[in-house]
CSV table of N, CA and C in Angstrom, one decimal:
chain,number,residue,atom,x,y,z
P,186,MET,N,112.9,-35.6,58.2
P,186,MET,CA,113.3,-35.6,56.8
P,186,MET,C,112.4,-34.6,56.1
P,187,ASP,N,113.0,-33.7,55.3
P,187,ASP,CA,112.3,-32.7,54.6
P,187,ASP,C,112.2,-33.1,53.1
P,188,ILE,N,111.0,-33.7,52.7
P,188,ILE,CA,110.8,-34.1,51.4
P,188,ILE,C,110.0,-32.9,50.7
P,189,GLN,N,110.5,-32.5,49.6
P,189,GLN,CA,109.8,-31.4,48.8
P,189,GLN,C,109.5,-32.0,47.4
P,190,ILE,N,108.2,-31.8,47.0
P,190,ILE,CA,107.8,-32.3,45.8
P,190,ILE,C,107.4,-31.2,44.8
P,191,ARG,N,107.8,-31.3,43.6
P,191,ARG,CA,107.4,-30.3,42.6
P,191,ARG,C,107.4,-31.0,41.2
P,192,GLN,N,106.8,-30.3,40.3
P,192,GLN,CA,106.7,-30.7,38.9
P,192,GLN,C,108.1,-30.8,38.3
P,193,GLU,N,108.3,-31.9,37.6
P,193,GLU,CA,109.6,-32.0,37.0
P,193,GLU,C,109.9,-30.9,36.0
P,194,THR,N,111.1,-30.6,35.8
P,194,THR,CA,111.5,-29.5,34.8
P,194,THR,C,112.4,-30.2,33.8
P,195,ARG,N,112.6,-29.5,32.7
P,195,ARG,CA,113.5,-30.0,31.6
P,195,ARG,C,114.9,-30.2,32.2
P,196,ALA,N,115.3,-29.3,33.0
P,196,ALA,CA,116.7,-29.4,33.6
P,196,ALA,C,116.9,-30.7,34.5
P,197,ASP,N,115.8,-31.2,35.0
P,197,ASP,CA,115.8,-32.4,35.9
P,197,ASP,C,115.8,-33.7,35.2
P,198,MET,N,115.4,-33.7,33.9
P,198,MET,CA,115.1,-34.9,33.2
P,198,MET,C,116.2,-36.0,33.1
P,199,GLU,N,117.4,-35.6,32.9
P,199,GLU,CA,118.5,-36.6,32.8
P,199,GLU,C,118.7,-37.2,34.2
P,200,THR,N,118.7,-36.4,35.3
P,200,THR,CA,118.9,-36.9,36.6
P,200,THR,C,117.7,-37.8,37.0
P,201,ILE,N,116.5,-37.4,36.6
P,201,ILE,CA,115.3,-38.3,36.9
P,201,ILE,C,115.5,-39.6,36.2
P,202,GLU,N,115.9,-39.6,34.9
P,202,GLU,CA,116.1,-40.9,34.2
P,202,GLU,C,117.1,-41.8,34.9
P,203,ASN,N,118.2,-41.2,35.5
P,203,ASN,CA,119.2,-42.0,36.2
P,203,ASN,C,118.6,-42.5,37.5
P,204,VAL,N,117.8,-41.7,38.2
P,204,VAL,CA,117.1,-42.1,39.4
P,204,VAL,C,116.2,-43.3,39.1
P,205,ILE,N,115.4,-43.2,38.0
P,205,ILE,CA,114.5,-44.3,37.7
P,205,ILE,C,115.3,-45.6,37.4
P,206,ALA,N,116.4,-45.5,36.6
P,206,ALA,CA,117.2,-46.6,36.2
P,206,ALA,C,117.8,-47.3,37.5
P,207,GLU,N,118.3,-46.5,38.4
P,207,GLU,CA,118.8,-47.0,39.6
P,207,GLU,C,117.8,-47.7,40.5
P,208,ALA,N,116.6,-47.1,40.5
P,208,ALA,CA,115.5,-47.6,41.4
P,208,ALA,C,115.1,-49.0,40.9
P,209,PHE,N,115.1,-49.3,39.6
P,209,PHE,CA,114.6,-50.5,39.1
P,209,PHE,C,115.7,-51.5,38.7
P,210,GLN,N,117.0,-51.1,39.0
P,210,GLN,CA,118.1,-51.9,38.5
P,210,GLN,C,118.1,-53.4,39.1
P,211,LYS,N,117.7,-53.6,40.3
P,211,LYS,CA,117.7,-54.9,40.9
P,211,LYS,C,116.3,-55.5,41.1
P,212,GLU,N,115.3,-54.9,40.5
P,212,GLU,CA,113.9,-55.4,40.7
P,212,GLU,C,113.7,-56.6,39.8
P,213,GLU,N,113.3,-57.7,40.4
P,213,GLU,CA,113.1,-59.0,39.7
P,213,GLU,C,112.0,-58.9,38.7
P,214,VAL,N,110.9,-58.2,39.0
P,214,VAL,CA,109.8,-58.1,38.0
P,214,VAL,C,109.9,-56.9,37.1
P,215,SER,N,111.1,-56.5,36.8
P,215,SER,CA,111.3,-55.3,35.9
P,215,SER,C,112.2,-55.8,34.8
P,216,ASP,N,112.0,-55.1,33.6
P,216,ASP,CA,112.9,-55.3,32.5
P,216,ASP,C,114.0,-54.2,32.5
P,217,GLN,N,114.1,-53.4,33.5
P,217,GLN,CA,115.0,-52.3,33.7
P,217,GLN,C,115.0,-51.3,32.6
P,218,THR,N,113.8,-51.1,32.0
P,218,THR,CA,113.7,-50.1,31.0
P,218,THR,C,112.6,-49.0,31.3
P,219,GLU,N,112.3,-48.9,32.6
P,219,GLU,CA,111.3,-47.9,33.0
P,219,GLU,C,111.7,-46.5,32.7
P,220,HIS,N,113.0,-46.2,32.8
P,220,HIS,CA,113.5,-44.8,32.4
P,220,HIS,C,113.3,-44.6,30.9
P,221,GLU,N,113.3,-45.6,30.1
P,221,GLU,CA,113.0,-45.4,28.7
P,221,GLU,C,111.5,-45.2,28.4
P,222,LEU,N,110.7,-45.9,29.2
P,222,LEU,CA,109.2,-45.6,29.2
P,222,LEU,C,108.9,-44.2,29.5
P,223,VAL,N,109.5,-43.6,30.5
P,223,VAL,CA,109.3,-42.3,30.9
P,223,VAL,C,109.7,-41.3,29.8
P,224,LYS,N,110.8,-41.6,29.2
P,224,LYS,CA,111.3,-40.8,28.0
P,224,LYS,C,110.3,-40.8,26.9
P,225,ARG,N,109.8,-42.0,26.6
P,225,ARG,CA,108.8,-42.1,25.5
P,225,ARG,C,107.5,-41.4,25.8
P,226,ILE,N,107.0,-41.5,27.1
P,226,ILE,CA,105.8,-40.9,27.5
P,226,ILE,C,105.9,-39.4,27.4
P,227,ARG,N,107.1,-38.8,27.8
P,227,ARG,CA,107.3,-37.4,27.7
P,227,ARG,C,107.2,-36.9,26.3
P,228,GLN,N,107.4,-37.7,25.3
P,228,GLN,CA,107.4,-37.3,23.9
P,228,GLN,C,106.1,-37.6,23.2
P,229,SER,N,105.1,-38.0,24.0
P,229,SER,CA,103.8,-38.4,23.5
P,229,SER,C,102.6,-37.5,24.0
P,230,GLU,N,101.4,-37.8,23.4
P,230,GLU,CA,100.2,-37.1,23.9
P,230,GLU,C,99.8,-37.6,25.2
P,231,ALA,N,100.3,-38.7,25.7
P,231,ALA,CA,99.9,-39.2,27.0
P,231,ALA,C,100.5,-38.4,28.2
P,232,TYR,N,101.6,-37.6,27.9
P,232,TYR,CA,102.3,-36.9,28.9
P,232,TYR,C,101.5,-35.7,29.4
P,233,ILE,N,101.5,-35.7,30.8
P,233,ILE,CA,100.8,-34.6,31.5
P,233,ILE,C,101.9,-33.9,32.4
P,234,PRO,N,102.5,-32.9,32.0
P,234,PRO,CA,103.6,-32.3,32.7
P,234,PRO,C,103.3,-32.0,34.2
P,235,GLU,N,102.0,-31.6,34.5
P,235,GLU,CA,101.6,-31.3,35.8
P,235,GLU,C,101.6,-32.6,36.7
P,236,LEU,N,101.6,-33.7,36.1
P,236,LEU,CA,101.5,-35.0,36.9
P,236,LEU,C,102.8,-35.8,36.8
P,237,ALA,N,103.9,-35.1,36.4
P,237,ALA,CA,105.2,-35.8,36.4
P,237,ALA,C,106.0,-35.0,37.5
P,238,LEU,N,106.2,-35.7,38.6
P,238,LEU,CA,106.7,-35.0,39.8
P,238,LEU,C,108.0,-35.6,40.3
P,239,SER,N,108.8,-34.7,40.9
P,239,SER,CA,110.1,-35.1,41.4
P,239,SER,C,110.0,-34.8,42.9
P,240,ALA,N,110.6,-35.7,43.7
P,240,ALA,CA,110.8,-35.6,45.1
P,240,ALA,C,112.3,-35.2,45.4
P,241,PHE,N,112.4,-34.2,46.2
P,241,PHE,CA,113.8,-33.7,46.6
P,241,PHE,C,114.0,-34.0,48.1
P,242,LEU,N,115.2,-34.4,48.4
P,242,LEU,CA,115.6,-34.6,49.8
P,242,LEU,C,116.9,-33.8,49.9
P,243,ASN,N,116.9,-32.8,50.8
P,243,ASN,CA,118.1,-32.0,50.9
P,243,ASN,C,118.5,-31.4,49.6
P,244,GLY,N,117.6,-31.0,48.8
P,244,GLY,CA,117.9,-30.3,47.5
P,244,GLY,C,118.3,-31.2,46.4
P,245,THR,N,118.3,-32.6,46.6
P,245,THR,CA,118.7,-33.5,45.6
P,245,THR,C,117.5,-34.4,45.2
P,246,ILE,N,117.4,-34.7,43.9
P,246,ILE,CA,116.3,-35.5,43.4
P,246,ILE,C,116.5,-36.9,44.0
P,247,ALA,N,115.5,-37.4,44.7
P,247,ALA,CA,115.5,-38.7,45.4
P,247,ALA,C,114.5,-39.6,44.8
P,248,GLY,N,113.5,-39.1,44.1
P,248,GLY,CA,112.4,-39.9,43.6
P,248,GLY,C,111.6,-39.2,42.5
P,249,HIS,N,110.7,-40.0,41.8
P,249,HIS,CA,109.9,-39.5,40.7
P,249,HIS,C,108.7,-40.3,40.6
P,250,ILE,N,107.6,-39.6,40.1
P,250,ILE,CA,106.4,-40.3,39.8
P,250,ILE,C,105.8,-39.7,38.5
P,251,MET,N,105.1,-40.5,37.7
P,251,MET,CA,104.4,-40.0,36.5
P,251,MET,C,103.1,-40.6,36.4
P,252,LEU,N,102.1,-39.8,36.2
P,252,LEU,CA,100.7,-40.2,35.8
P,252,LEU,C,100.5,-39.8,34.4
P,253,SER,N,100.0,-40.6,33.5
P,253,SER,CA,99.9,-40.3,32.1
P,253,SER,C,98.5,-40.8,31.6
P,254,ARG,N,98.1,-40.2,30.5
P,254,ARG,CA,96.8,-40.5,29.9
P,254,ARG,C,96.7,-41.9,29.4
P,255,ILE,N,95.6,-42.6,29.7
P,255,ILE,CA,95.2,-43.9,29.1
P,255,ILE,C,93.7,-43.8,28.9
P,256,ASP,N,93.1,-44.8,28.2
P,256,ASP,CA,91.7,-45.0,28.1
P,256,ASP,C,91.3,-46.4,28.5
P,257,ILE,N,90.0,-46.5,28.9
P,257,ILE,CA,89.4,-47.8,29.1
P,257,ILE,C,88.3,-47.9,28.1
P,258,GLU,N,88.5,-48.9,27.2
P,258,GLU,CA,87.6,-49.1,26.1
P,258,GLU,C,86.5,-50.1,26.5
P,259,GLN,N,85.3,-49.7,26.3
P,259,GLN,CA,84.1,-50.6,26.6
P,259,GLN,C,83.8,-51.4,25.3
P,260,THR,N,83.0,-52.4,25.5
P,260,THR,CA,82.6,-53.3,24.4
P,260,THR,C,82.0,-52.5,23.2
P,261,ASP,N,81.4,-51.4,23.4
P,261,ASP,CA,80.8,-50.7,22.3
P,261,ASP,C,81.7,-49.6,21.7
P,262,GLN,N,83.0,-49.8,22.0
P,262,GLN,CA,84.1,-48.9,21.5
P,262,GLN,C,84.1,-47.6,22.2
P,263,THR,N,83.3,-47.3,23.1
P,263,THR,CA,83.3,-46.0,23.9
P,263,THR,C,84.6,-46.1,24.7
P,264,ARG,N,85.3,-44.9,24.8
P,264,ARG,CA,86.5,-44.8,25.6
P,264,ARG,C,86.3,-43.9,26.7
P,265,ILE,N,86.7,-44.4,27.9
P,265,ILE,CA,86.6,-43.6,29.1
P,265,ILE,C,88.0,-43.2,29.5
P,266,PRO,N,88.3,-41.9,29.7
P,266,PRO,CA,89.6,-41.5,30.1
P,266,PRO,C,90.0,-41.9,31.5
P,267,SER,N,91.3,-42.2,31.7
P,267,SER,CA,91.8,-42.6,32.9
P,267,SER,C,93.3,-42.2,33.0
P,268,LEU,N,94.0,-42.6,34.0
P,268,LEU,CA,95.4,-42.3,34.1
P,268,LEU,C,96.1,-43.6,34.5
P,269,ALA,N,97.4,-43.7,34.0
P,269,ALA,CA,98.3,-44.8,34.4
P,269,ALA,C,99.3,-44.2,35.4
P,270,LEU,N,99.5,-44.9,36.5
P,270,LEU,CA,100.6,-44.6,37.4
P,270,LEU,C,101.8,-45.5,37.0
P,271,ALA,N,102.8,-44.9,36.3
P,271,ALA,CA,103.9,-45.7,35.9
P,271,ALA,C,105.0,-44.7,35.5
P,272,PRO,N,106.1,-44.9,36.0
P,272,PRO,CA,106.4,-45.6,37.3
P,272,PRO,C,106.6,-44.6,38.5
P,273,VAL,N,106.7,-45.2,39.7
P,273,VAL,CA,107.1,-44.4,40.8
P,273,VAL,C,108.5,-45.0,41.2
P,274,SER,N,109.4,-44.1,41.4
P,274,SER,CA,110.8,-44.5,41.6
P,274,SER,C,111.4,-43.7,42.8
P,275,VAL,N,112.2,-44.5,43.6
P,275,VAL,CA,113.0,-43.8,44.6
P,275,VAL,C,114.4,-44.5,44.6
P,276,LEU,N,115.4,-43.6,44.8
P,276,LEU,CA,116.8,-44.2,44.9
P,276,LEU,C,116.8,-45.3,45.9
P,277,PRO,N,117.5,-46.4,45.5
P,277,PRO,CA,117.5,-47.6,46.4
P,277,PRO,C,117.9,-47.3,47.9
P,278,GLU,N,118.9,-46.5,48.0
P,278,GLU,CA,119.4,-46.2,49.4
P,278,GLU,C,118.4,-45.3,50.2
P,279,LEU,N,117.4,-44.8,49.6
P,279,LEU,CA,116.4,-43.9,50.3
P,279,LEU,C,115.1,-44.6,50.3
P,280,GLN,N,114.9,-45.8,49.8
P,280,GLN,CA,113.6,-46.5,49.9
P,280,GLN,C,113.3,-46.8,51.3
P,281,GLY,N,112.0,-46.8,51.6
P,281,GLY,CA,111.5,-47.2,53.0
P,281,GLY,C,111.5,-46.0,53.9
P,282,ARG,N,111.7,-44.8,53.3
P,282,ARG,CA,111.7,-43.6,54.2
P,282,ARG,C,110.5,-42.7,53.9
P,283,GLY,N,109.5,-43.2,53.1
P,283,GLY,CA,108.3,-42.4,52.9
P,283,GLY,C,108.3,-41.5,51.7
P,284,ILE,N,109.4,-41.6,50.9
P,284,ILE,CA,109.4,-40.7,49.7
P,284,ILE,C,108.4,-41.2,48.6
P,285,GLY,N,108.4,-42.5,48.4
P,285,GLY,CA,107.4,-43.0,47.4
P,285,GLY,C,106.0,-42.7,47.8
P,286,SER,N,105.7,-42.9,49.1
P,286,SER,CA,104.3,-42.6,49.6
P,286,SER,C,104.0,-41.2,49.4
P,287,ALA,N,104.9,-40.3,49.7
P,287,ALA,CA,104.7,-38.8,49.6
P,287,ALA,C,104.4,-38.5,48.1
P,288,LEU,N,105.2,-39.1,47.2
P,288,LEU,CA,104.9,-38.9,45.8
P,288,LEU,C,103.6,-39.4,45.3
P,289,ILE,N,103.2,-40.6,45.8
P,289,ILE,CA,101.9,-41.1,45.4
P,289,ILE,C,100.8,-40.3,45.9
P,290,HIS,N,100.8,-39.9,47.2
P,290,HIS,CA,99.7,-39.1,47.8
P,290,HIS,C,99.6,-37.7,47.0
P,291,ASP,N,100.8,-37.1,46.8
P,291,ASP,CA,100.8,-35.8,46.1
P,291,ASP,C,100.2,-35.9,44.7
P,292,ALA,N,100.7,-37.0,43.9
P,292,ALA,CA,100.2,-37.1,42.5
P,292,ALA,C,98.7,-37.4,42.5
P,293,LEU,N,98.2,-38.3,43.4
P,293,LEU,CA,96.8,-38.6,43.4
P,293,LEU,C,95.9,-37.3,43.7
P,294,GLN,N,96.4,-36.6,44.7
P,294,GLN,CA,95.7,-35.3,45.1
P,294,GLN,C,95.7,-34.4,43.9
P,295,ARG,N,96.8,-34.2,43.2
P,295,ARG,CA,96.9,-33.3,42.0
P,295,ARG,C,95.9,-33.8,40.9
P,296,ALA,N,95.9,-35.1,40.7
P,296,ALA,CA,95.1,-35.7,39.6
P,296,ALA,C,93.6,-35.5,40.0
P,297,ALA,N,93.2,-35.7,41.2
P,297,ALA,CA,91.8,-35.5,41.6
P,297,ALA,C,91.5,-34.0,41.5
P,298,SER,N,92.3,-33.1,41.9
P,298,SER,CA,92.1,-31.7,41.8
P,298,SER,C,91.9,-31.2,40.4
P,299,ALA,N,92.6,-31.9,39.5
P,299,ALA,CA,92.6,-31.5,38.1
P,299,ALA,C,91.4,-32.2,37.4
P,300,GLY,N,90.6,-33.0,38.1
P,300,GLY,CA,89.4,-33.6,37.5
P,300,GLY,C,89.5,-34.9,36.8
P,301,TYR,N,90.7,-35.5,37.0
P,301,TYR,CA,90.9,-36.8,36.4
P,301,TYR,C,90.0,-37.9,37.2
P,302,PRO,N,89.3,-38.8,36.5
P,302,PRO,CA,88.4,-39.7,37.1
P,302,PRO,C,88.9,-40.9,37.9
P,303,SER,N,90.1,-41.4,37.3
P,303,SER,CA,90.6,-42.7,37.9
P,303,SER,C,92.0,-42.9,37.6
P,304,VAL,N,92.6,-43.8,38.3
P,304,VAL,CA,94.0,-44.2,38.1
P,304,VAL,C,94.2,-45.7,38.1
P,305,ILE,N,95.0,-46.2,37.2
P,305,ILE,CA,95.3,-47.6,37.0
P,305,ILE,C,96.7,-47.8,37.3
P,306,VAL,N,97.1,-48.9,38.0
P,306,VAL,CA,98.5,-49.2,38.3
P,306,VAL,C,98.7,-50.7,38.1
P,307,LEU,N,99.8,-51.1,37.5
P,307,LEU,CA,100.3,-52.4,37.5
P,307,LEU,C,101.5,-52.5,38.4
P,308,GLY,N,101.3,-53.1,39.6
P,308,GLY,CA,102.3,-53.0,40.6
P,308,GLY,C,102.2,-54.1,41.7
P,309,HIS,N,103.0,-53.8,42.7
P,309,HIS,CA,103.0,-54.8,43.9
P,309,HIS,C,101.7,-54.7,44.6
P,310,PRO,N,101.0,-55.9,44.7
P,310,PRO,CA,99.7,-55.9,45.4
P,310,PRO,C,99.8,-55.7,46.9
P,311,ASP,N,101.0,-55.8,47.5
P,311,ASP,CA,101.1,-55.5,48.9
P,311,ASP,C,101.4,-54.0,49.2
P,312,TYR,N,101.7,-53.3,48.2
P,312,TYR,CA,102.1,-51.9,48.4
P,312,TYR,C,100.9,-50.9,48.1
P,313,TYR,N,100.3,-51.0,46.9
P,313,TYR,CA,99.4,-50.0,46.4
P,313,TYR,C,98.0,-49.9,47.1
P,314,PRO,N,97.5,-51.0,47.7
P,314,PRO,CA,96.3,-50.9,48.4
P,314,PRO,C,96.3,-49.9,49.6
P,315,ARG,N,97.4,-49.6,50.2
P,315,ARG,CA,97.4,-48.7,51.3
P,315,ARG,C,97.1,-47.3,50.8
P,316,PHE,N,97.1,-47.0,49.5
P,316,PHE,CA,96.7,-45.7,49.0
P,316,PHE,C,95.3,-45.7,48.4
P,317,GLY,N,94.6,-46.8,48.6
P,317,GLY,CA,93.2,-46.9,48.1
P,317,GLY,C,93.0,-47.7,46.8
P,318,PHE,N,94.1,-48.3,46.3
P,318,PHE,CA,93.9,-49.1,45.1
P,318,PHE,C,93.3,-50.4,45.4
P,319,GLN,N,92.5,-50.9,44.5
P,319,GLN,CA,91.9,-52.2,44.6
P,319,GLN,C,92.0,-53.0,43.3
P,320,PRO,N,91.8,-54.3,43.4
P,320,PRO,CA,91.9,-55.0,42.1
P,320,PRO,C,91.0,-54.4,41.0
P,321,ALA,N,91.6,-54.2,39.9
P,321,ALA,CA,90.8,-53.6,38.8
P,321,ALA,C,89.7,-54.5,38.3
P,322,SER,N,89.8,-55.8,38.5
P,322,SER,CA,88.8,-56.7,38.1
P,322,SER,C,87.5,-56.4,38.9
P,323,GLY,N,87.6,-55.9,40.1
P,323,GLY,CA,86.4,-55.5,40.8
P,323,GLY,C,85.5,-54.4,40.2
P,324,PHE,N,86.2,-53.7,39.3
P,324,PHE,CA,85.5,-52.7,38.5
P,324,PHE,C,85.1,-53.2,37.1
P,325,GLY,N,85.6,-54.4,36.8
P,325,GLY,CA,85.4,-55.0,35.5
P,325,GLY,C,86.4,-54.5,34.5
P,326,VAL,N,87.5,-53.9,35.0
P,326,VAL,CA,88.6,-53.4,34.1
P,326,VAL,C,89.7,-54.5,34.0
P,327,ARG,N,90.1,-54.7,32.7
P,327,ARG,CA,91.1,-55.7,32.5
P,327,ARG,C,92.2,-55.1,31.6
P,328,ALA,N,93.4,-55.7,31.7
P,328,ALA,CA,94.5,-55.3,30.9
P,328,ALA,C,94.4,-56.0,29.5
P,329,PRO,N,95.1,-55.4,28.5
P,329,PRO,CA,95.1,-56.0,27.1
P,329,PRO,C,96.1,-57.1,27.0
P,330,PHE,N,96.7,-57.6,28.1
P,330,PHE,CA,97.6,-58.6,28.1
P,330,PHE,C,97.5,-59.4,29.4
P,331,ASP,N,98.1,-60.6,29.4
P,331,ASP,CA,98.0,-61.4,30.6
P,331,ASP,C,98.8,-60.8,31.8
P,332,VAL,N,98.1,-60.7,32.9
P,332,VAL,CA,98.7,-60.1,34.1
P,332,VAL,C,98.0,-60.7,35.3
P,333,PRO,N,98.7,-61.0,36.4
P,333,PRO,CA,98.0,-61.5,37.6
P,333,PRO,C,96.9,-60.5,38.1
P,334,ASP,N,95.8,-61.1,38.4
P,334,ASP,CA,94.7,-60.2,38.8
P,334,ASP,C,95.0,-59.3,40.0
P,335,GLU,N,95.8,-59.8,40.9
P,335,GLU,CA,96.1,-59.0,42.1
P,335,GLU,C,97.1,-57.8,41.8
P,336,ALA,N,97.8,-57.9,40.6
P,336,ALA,CA,98.8,-56.9,40.3
P,336,ALA,C,98.2,-55.7,39.5
P,337,LEU,N,97.0,-55.9,38.9
P,337,LEU,CA,96.4,-54.8,38.2
P,337,LEU,C,95.4,-54.2,39.1
P,338,MET,N,95.6,-52.9,39.5
P,338,MET,CA,94.8,-52.3,40.4
P,338,MET,C,94.2,-50.9,39.9
P,339,ALA,N,93.2,-50.5,40.5
P,339,ALA,CA,92.5,-49.3,40.1
P,339,ALA,C,92.0,-48.5,41.3
P,340,MET,N,91.8,-47.2,41.0
P,340,MET,CA,91.3,-46.3,42.1
P,340,MET,C,90.4,-45.3,41.4
P,341,GLU,N,89.2,-45.1,41.9
P,341,GLU,CA,88.4,-44.0,41.4
P,341,GLU,C,88.7,-42.7,42.2
P,342,LEU,N,89.0,-41.7,41.5
P,342,LEU,CA,89.2,-40.4,42.1
P,342,LEU,C,87.9,-39.7,42.2
P,343,GLU,N,87.0,-40.0,41.3
P,343,GLU,CA,85.6,-39.5,41.3
P,343,GLU,C,84.7,-40.8,41.4
P,344,PRO,N,84.0,-41.0,42.5
P,344,PRO,CA,83.2,-42.2,42.6
P,344,PRO,C,82.3,-42.4,41.5
P,345,GLY,N,82.2,-43.7,41.0
P,345,GLY,CA,81.3,-44.1,40.0
P,345,GLY,C,81.8,-43.9,38.6
P,346,THR,N,83.0,-43.5,38.4
P,346,THR,CA,83.5,-43.2,37.1
P,346,THR,C,84.2,-44.4,36.4
P,347,LEU,N,84.6,-45.4,37.1
P,347,LEU,CA,85.2,-46.6,36.5
P,347,LEU,C,84.1,-47.6,36.0
P,348,GLN,N,84.2,-48.0,34.8
P,348,GLN,CA,83.2,-48.9,34.2
P,348,GLN,C,84.0,-50.0,33.5
P,349,SER,N,83.4,-51.1,33.3
P,349,SER,CA,84.1,-52.3,32.8
P,349,SER,C,84.6,-52.0,31.4
P,350,GLY,N,85.8,-52.5,31.1
P,350,GLY,CA,86.4,-52.4,29.8
P,350,GLY,C,87.8,-52.8,29.8
P,351,THR,N,88.5,-52.6,28.7
P,351,THR,CA,89.9,-53.0,28.5
P,351,THR,C,90.7,-51.8,28.5
P,352,ILE,N,91.8,-51.8,29.2
P,352,ILE,CA,92.7,-50.6,29.2
P,352,ILE,C,93.4,-50.5,27.9
P,353,ARG,N,93.4,-49.3,27.3
P,353,ARG,CA,94.1,-49.1,26.1
P,353,ARG,C,95.3,-48.1,26.4
P,354,TYR,N,96.5,-48.7,26.4
P,354,TYR,CA,97.7,-47.9,26.6
P,354,TYR,C,98.1,-47.2,25.3
P,355,PRO,N,98.6,-46.0,25.4
P,355,PRO,CA,99.1,-45.3,24.2
P,355,PRO,C,100.3,-46.0,23.6
P,356,ALA,N,100.7,-45.7,22.4
P,356,ALA,CA,101.9,-46.3,21.8
P,356,ALA,C,103.1,-46.1,22.6
P,357,ALA,N,103.3,-45.1,23.4
P,357,ALA,CA,104.5,-44.8,24.2
P,357,ALA,C,104.8,-46.0,25.1
P,358,PHE,N,103.7,-46.7,25.5
P,358,PHE,CA,103.9,-47.8,26.4
P,358,PHE,C,104.4,-49.1,25.8
P,359,GLN,N,104.4,-49.1,24.4
P,359,GLN,CA,104.9,-50.3,23.7
P,359,GLN,C,106.3,-50.2,23.5
P,360,LEU,N,107.0,-51.4,23.5
P,360,LEU,CA,108.4,-51.4,23.2
P,360,LEU,C,108.7,-51.5,21.7
């Protein structure tokens, strides 16, 4: 299988939103609005075009991933920059073929090369640890809302950069 990954383009955006909507259509822990989240992030300061990637299989968009800017706010109001991985999507009929893994590996490598210090994900605790994610609570990082401890995970791209605090998501993440 020949998976090609590249930065999303304006011409891809409608197809990407359809891929995201299809990918989450039957997910029990989803409100099926992830495609709307991506659209809002693209129109915000949180958007990092270089970290919004599409996966192509035989020339067709099969998946997508986005990393966007967030902060971790410490008790003294200091804000530490980080990234949110949200969402990663693969067409349902192509899931389980390594497309999502390829997107995650590529996005994390690009983020690290660009000097971003860490990534936070709210996701399946059985899936993300294989990429190096660990419970965010181990770093003292917490969400600004109730979430199961095992579902909120973090990864340092630069060792020693995560410090305890509360994640501050940009307005684009709010409904």
